[in-house]
Amino acid sequence: MKWMPIIVFMVLFLVPTGRSEEHYPGKFVSDSERETLISTTNDTVIVDSQNSWLTGILVGNLGSREWVNGFLWSSGELVVHATETSELPQYPSFQYSLSVEESDQELWVDLVGTREPEVFVFSFRSKAFWSSPFSSESDFILTEIAPLLEDFSVSHSAKAFPEGVEVDWDYRNNWFYRERVSRGLVTRIQRINRSWLSNQCIIDIHLGGSRNIVSYRDEWIPAKRFPSESGGSETGNYMGGRKEHQFVPDVGQFTTYQESFCRYAEDAAAANQEVNILYSDFWGSSESLVEAEVYKIWVEATE
């Protein structure tokens, strides 16, 4: 009997309830629906109606692709190169990984037939481990692939927020605040469904160039011989720290809890458009990637 509460919990919360074509994980909600939802949710981040805990998009071109037939699962494993085909040389490329489930064979066929190094918008959702425990190797499942927008100026965000989006509270009235403005390419956006907290949107922005990541590793270092109490000499080891350097693409991770910010970043990513961001860089450490809440995001108007 002591297992009964656990079994009831799994039945109520872990069994999937099916898929809605209206809000399929990974797809955009239509502009009209978003406007209605924004007005009724106080601009909180909109998430998948079927309670996928994470959905999102990323921008890049297809790299390696391989269909894997395993004993318990079969899936298409993909590598997507972010910023590889960008005309801006200041953005060194890096990789994201996605999987295609066996049920999406048609999507896989389309992907295999793609030869040109064209940039696409890849929609994805989180893997529901309780409904498909061996469906793929990746944590994220591809749900849709679409071409880039031709022009950011025709997007919903450009029309609704021609001057960009800014939070409606005084972030400057904070002792920890230190203003930092950067420019970069949006490469991935993730909407996180947090049932008991405010929904969250995480935005990956390539800030250009690379960053020197410093890490420390403890290891035993041989010591020189030293006199012992018996009058002889001994050789001992001591624990020391080893400093390691690794240069990685400088991709900051920015957080917001507002739908207008999340949608603005999605529209900019889908148009492969550089954005400006304002955030607080309190720690200002050059030895770690930026993680901060974004206070303003905007695209400079073109003449």
Coordinates of C-alpha atoms in Angstrom, one line a residue:
M1 CA 0.0 0.0 0.0
K2 CA 2.9 2.4 0.5
W3 CA 3.4 2.5 -3.3
M4 CA -0.2 3.6 -3.9
P5 CA 0.4 7.4 -3.7
I6 CA 3.3 7.2 -6.1
I7 CA 1.2 5.2 -8.6
V8 CA -1.6 7.7 -8.4
F9 CA 0.8 10.6 -9.0
M10 CA 2.2 9.0 -12.1
V11 CA -1.2 8.3 -13.5
L12 CA -2.4 11.9 -12.9
F13 CA 0.7 13.8 -14.0
L14 CA 2.9 11.7 -16.1
V15 CA 0.6 10.1 -18.6
P16 CA 0.4 12.3 -21.8
T17 CA -3.1 13.5 -22.7
G18 CA -2.6 13.7 -26.5
R19 CA -1.6 16.5 -28.9
S20 CA -3.5 19.5 -30.0
E21 CA -2.9 20.7 -33.6
E22 CA -4.0 24.2 -32.6
H23 CA -1.0 24.7 -30.3
Y24 CA 1.4 21.9 -31.4
P25 CA 4.7 22.1 -29.4
G26 CA 7.3 24.1 -31.2
K27 CA 4.9 26.0 -33.4
F28 CA 4.1 29.7 -33.1
V29 CA 0.8 30.8 -31.8
S30 CA -0.9 33.0 -34.4
D31 CA -0.6 36.8 -34.0
S32 CA -4.3 37.2 -33.2
E33 CA -4.2 34.5 -30.5
R34 CA -1.1 36.0 -29.0
E35 CA -2.7 39.4 -28.8
T36 CA -5.6 38.0 -27.0
L37 CA -3.5 36.0 -24.6
I38 CA -1.1 38.9 -23.9
S39 CA -4.0 41.1 -22.9
T40 CA -5.4 38.5 -20.5
T41 CA -2.1 37.2 -19.0
N42 CA -0.4 40.5 -18.2
D43 CA 2.3 39.8 -20.8
T44 CA 3.5 36.6 -19.1
V45 CA 5.3 34.1 -21.3
I46 CA 3.0 31.9 -23.3
V47 CA 3.7 28.2 -23.2
D48 CA 2.4 25.1 -25.0
S49 CA -1.2 24.4 -24.1
Q50 CA -0.5 20.6 -23.8
N51 CA 1.9 21.2 -21.0
S52 CA 5.2 20.4 -22.7
W53 CA 7.7 21.6 -20.2
L54 CA 9.9 23.2 -22.8
T55 CA 9.4 24.3 -26.4
G56 CA 11.5 26.6 -28.6
I57 CA 13.2 27.5 -31.9
L58 CA 16.8 27.7 -33.0
V59 CA 18.4 29.1 -36.2
G60 CA 21.2 27.5 -38.2
N61 CA 22.0 25.2 -41.1
L62 CA 22.0 21.4 -41.1
G63 CA 25.3 19.6 -40.4
S64 CA 25.6 15.9 -39.9
R65 CA 22.5 13.8 -40.0
E66 CA 22.3 10.1 -39.2
W67 CA 19.4 7.7 -38.7
V68 CA 20.1 5.3 -35.8
N69 CA 18.4 1.9 -35.5
G70 CA 18.8 0.7 -32.0
F71 CA 17.5 -2.3 -30.2
L72 CA 14.9 -0.3 -28.2
W73 CA 14.7 2.9 -30.2
S74 CA 15.2 4.4 -33.6
S75 CA 15.7 8.1 -34.3
G76 CA 17.3 10.6 -36.6
E77 CA 20.2 12.4 -34.9
L78 CA 21.0 16.0 -36.2
V79 CA 23.6 18.6 -35.7
V80 CA 22.7 22.2 -36.4
H81 CA 25.4 24.8 -37.0
A82 CA 24.5 28.1 -35.5
T83 CA 25.9 31.3 -37.3
E84 CA 28.0 29.1 -39.7
T85 CA 26.6 30.7 -42.8
S86 CA 26.4 34.2 -41.3
E87 CA 27.9 36.9 -43.5
L88 CA 29.3 38.5 -40.3
P89 CA 32.7 36.9 -39.5
Q90 CA 32.7 38.0 -35.9
Y91 CA 30.3 35.2 -35.0
P92 CA 32.3 31.9 -34.8
S93 CA 30.0 28.9 -35.3
F94 CA 29.0 26.3 -32.7
Q95 CA 26.6 23.4 -32.6
Y96 CA 23.2 22.4 -31.3
S97 CA 21.9 18.8 -31.4
L98 CA 18.3 17.7 -32.1
S99 CA 16.6 14.4 -32.8
V100 CA 13.7 13.3 -35.1
E101 CA 11.3 10.7 -33.7
E102 CA 10.5 7.6 -35.7
S103 CA 6.9 8.9 -36.1
D104 CA 8.2 11.9 -38.1
Q105 CA 9.6 9.9 -41.0
E106 CA 8.3 12.4 -43.6
L107 CA 10.2 15.3 -41.8
W108 CA 13.3 13.2 -41.8
V109 CA 13.1 12.5 -45.5
D110 CA 12.8 16.3 -46.2
L111 CA 15.9 16.9 -44.0
V112 CA 18.0 14.3 -45.7
G113 CA 17.1 15.8 -49.1
T114 CA 18.4 19.2 -48.0
R115 CA 21.7 19.8 -49.7
E116 CA 22.3 23.6 -49.7
P117 CA 23.9 25.3 -46.7
E118 CA 20.7 27.3 -46.2
V119 CA 19.7 28.7 -42.8
F120 CA 16.5 27.4 -41.4
V121 CA 14.3 27.9 -38.3
F122 CA 14.1 24.7 -36.3
S123 CA 11.2 24.3 -33.9
F124 CA 11.6 21.8 -31.1
R125 CA 10.0 20.5 -27.9
S126 CA 11.4 18.7 -24.9
K127 CA 11.5 14.9 -24.8
A128 CA 8.7 13.5 -22.6
F129 CA 10.6 10.6 -21.0
W130 CA 7.6 9.0 -19.6
S131 CA 5.8 8.6 -22.9
S132 CA 8.9 7.7 -25.1
P133 CA 11.8 6.6 -22.9
F134 CA 13.9 5.3 -25.8
S135 CA 12.8 7.5 -28.7
S136 CA 16.0 9.5 -29.2
E137 CA 19.4 10.3 -27.9
S138 CA 18.8 14.1 -27.7
D139 CA 16.8 15.9 -25.0
F140 CA 15.1 18.0 -27.7
I141 CA 12.8 16.7 -30.5
L142 CA 12.5 18.5 -33.8
T143 CA 8.8 19.3 -34.7
E144 CA 9.1 21.6 -37.6
I145 CA 11.5 23.3 -40.0
A146 CA 10.8 26.6 -41.8
P147 CA 12.7 29.1 -43.9
L148 CA 13.9 32.4 -42.6
L149 CA 11.8 35.5 -42.6
E150 CA 12.7 37.8 -45.5
D151 CA 12.6 41.0 -43.4
F152 CA 12.3 41.7 -39.7
S153 CA 10.4 44.9 -40.4
V154 CA 7.3 42.9 -41.5
S155 CA 7.2 40.8 -38.3
H156 CA 4.7 41.2 -35.6
S157 CA 7.3 42.5 -33.1
A158 CA 8.6 45.2 -35.5
K159 CA 5.1 46.5 -36.0
A160 CA 4.0 46.3 -32.4
F161 CA 7.3 47.6 -30.9
P162 CA 9.1 49.8 -33.5
E163 CA 11.4 51.2 -30.7
G164 CA 12.0 47.8 -29.2
V165 CA 10.7 46.3 -25.9
E166 CA 11.6 47.5 -22.4
V167 CA 10.5 46.3 -19.0
D168 CA 7.9 48.5 -17.3
W169 CA 9.7 48.7 -13.9
D170 CA 12.6 50.8 -12.7
Y171 CA 15.5 48.4 -13.0
R172 CA 17.9 51.2 -12.5
N173 CA 16.7 51.7 -8.9
N174 CA 18.7 48.7 -7.8
W175 CA 22.0 48.8 -5.9
F176 CA 23.3 45.8 -7.8
Y177 CA 22.5 47.3 -11.3
R178 CA 25.3 48.1 -13.6
E179 CA 24.2 48.9 -17.2
R180 CA 25.7 46.9 -20.1
V181 CA 24.6 47.1 -23.7
S182 CA 25.7 44.5 -26.2
R183 CA 24.9 43.5 -29.8
G184 CA 24.5 40.0 -31.1
L185 CA 22.6 37.3 -33.1
V186 CA 19.8 35.4 -31.5
T187 CA 20.4 31.7 -32.0
R188 CA 17.9 29.9 -29.7
I189 CA 14.8 30.7 -27.7
Q190 CA 13.3 28.3 -25.1
R191 CA 9.9 28.7 -23.5
I192 CA 9.8 26.9 -20.1
N193 CA 6.5 25.9 -18.6
R194 CA 6.7 26.2 -14.8
S195 CA 3.4 25.2 -13.4
W196 CA 3.8 26.7 -10.0
L197 CA 6.0 29.7 -10.9
S198 CA 6.0 32.3 -13.7
N199 CA 6.7 30.9 -17.1
Q200 CA 10.2 31.6 -18.3
C201 CA 11.8 32.4 -21.6
I202 CA 15.6 31.8 -22.1
I203 CA 17.3 33.5 -25.0
D204 CA 20.7 32.5 -26.4
I205 CA 22.5 35.5 -28.0
H206 CA 25.8 35.2 -29.7
L207 CA 27.7 38.3 -28.5
G208 CA 30.5 37.9 -31.1
G209 CA 33.9 36.5 -30.8
S210 CA 35.1 34.0 -28.2
R211 CA 35.4 34.1 -24.4
N212 CA 38.2 32.6 -22.3
I213 CA 36.6 30.2 -19.9
V214 CA 38.8 29.5 -16.9
S215 CA 38.3 26.4 -14.8
Y216 CA 40.3 24.9 -11.9
R217 CA 41.0 21.2 -11.3
D218 CA 42.5 19.7 -8.2
E219 CA 45.2 17.2 -8.7
W220 CA 48.1 15.5 -6.9
I221 CA 51.4 17.2 -7.7
P222 CA 54.7 15.4 -6.9
A223 CA 56.7 17.2 -4.2
K224 CA 60.5 17.4 -3.9
R225 CA 62.3 15.3 -1.4
F226 CA 62.3 16.7 2.1
P227 CA 64.0 15.6 5.4
S228 CA 62.1 13.2 7.5
E229 CA 62.1 12.8 11.3
S230 CA 64.2 9.7 11.1
G231 CA 67.0 11.6 9.5
G232 CA 66.5 10.3 6.0
S233 CA 64.5 11.9 3.2
E234 CA 61.1 11.2 1.8
T235 CA 59.2 12.1 -1.4
G236 CA 55.6 13.2 -0.9
N237 CA 52.7 14.6 -3.0
Y238 CA 50.5 17.5 -2.3
M239 CA 47.1 18.6 -3.5
G240 CA 47.3 21.6 -5.9
G241 CA 45.0 23.4 -8.3
R242 CA 45.5 23.4 -12.0
K243 CA 44.2 26.3 -14.1
E244 CA 42.8 25.5 -17.5
H245 CA 41.7 27.8 -20.3
Q246 CA 39.1 27.1 -23.0
F247 CA 38.1 29.5 -25.7
V248 CA 34.4 29.1 -26.6
P249 CA 31.9 31.1 -28.7
D250 CA 30.7 34.0 -26.5
V251 CA 27.0 33.0 -26.3
G252 CA 25.2 34.8 -23.5
Q253 CA 22.0 33.3 -21.9
F254 CA 19.4 35.9 -21.1
T255 CA 16.2 35.4 -19.2
T256 CA 12.8 37.1 -19.4
Y257 CA 9.3 36.5 -17.9
Q258 CA 7.5 38.6 -20.5
E259 CA 5.9 37.4 -23.7
S260 CA 6.7 40.6 -25.6
F261 CA 10.4 40.0 -25.0
C262 CA 10.3 36.4 -25.9
R263 CA 8.3 37.0 -29.1
Y264 CA 10.6 39.9 -30.1
A265 CA 13.6 37.6 -29.8
E266 CA 11.9 34.9 -31.8
D267 CA 11.0 37.2 -34.6
A268 CA 14.6 38.6 -34.7
A269 CA 16.0 35.0 -34.7
A270 CA 13.7 34.0 -37.5
A271 CA 14.9 36.9 -39.6
N272 CA 18.6 36.3 -38.7
Q273 CA 18.7 39.9 -37.5
E274 CA 21.2 41.3 -35.0
V275 CA 19.6 42.8 -31.8
N276 CA 20.8 45.2 -29.2
I277 CA 20.3 44.2 -25.5
L278 CA 20.5 46.0 -22.3
Y279 CA 21.1 44.0 -19.1
S280 CA 22.8 44.2 -15.7
D281 CA 26.4 43.0 -15.7
F282 CA 27.0 43.2 -12.0
W283 CA 29.8 40.6 -11.7
G284 CA 31.5 41.6 -14.9
S285 CA 33.6 38.5 -15.0
S286 CA 35.5 37.8 -18.2
E287 CA 36.0 34.2 -17.0
S288 CA 32.4 33.1 -17.5
L289 CA 29.7 33.3 -20.0
V290 CA 27.1 36.0 -19.5
E291 CA 23.9 35.0 -17.6
A292 CA 21.5 37.9 -17.0
E293 CA 18.0 39.1 -17.2
V294 CA 17.4 41.3 -20.2
Y295 CA 15.8 44.7 -19.6
K296 CA 15.5 46.0 -23.1
I297 CA 15.9 44.5 -26.6
W298 CA 15.7 46.4 -29.9
V299 CA 16.7 46.3 -33.6
E300 CA 18.2 49.4 -35.0
A301 CA 16.1 50.9 -37.7
T302 CA 17.6 50.6 -41.2
E303 CA 17.5 53.6 -43.5

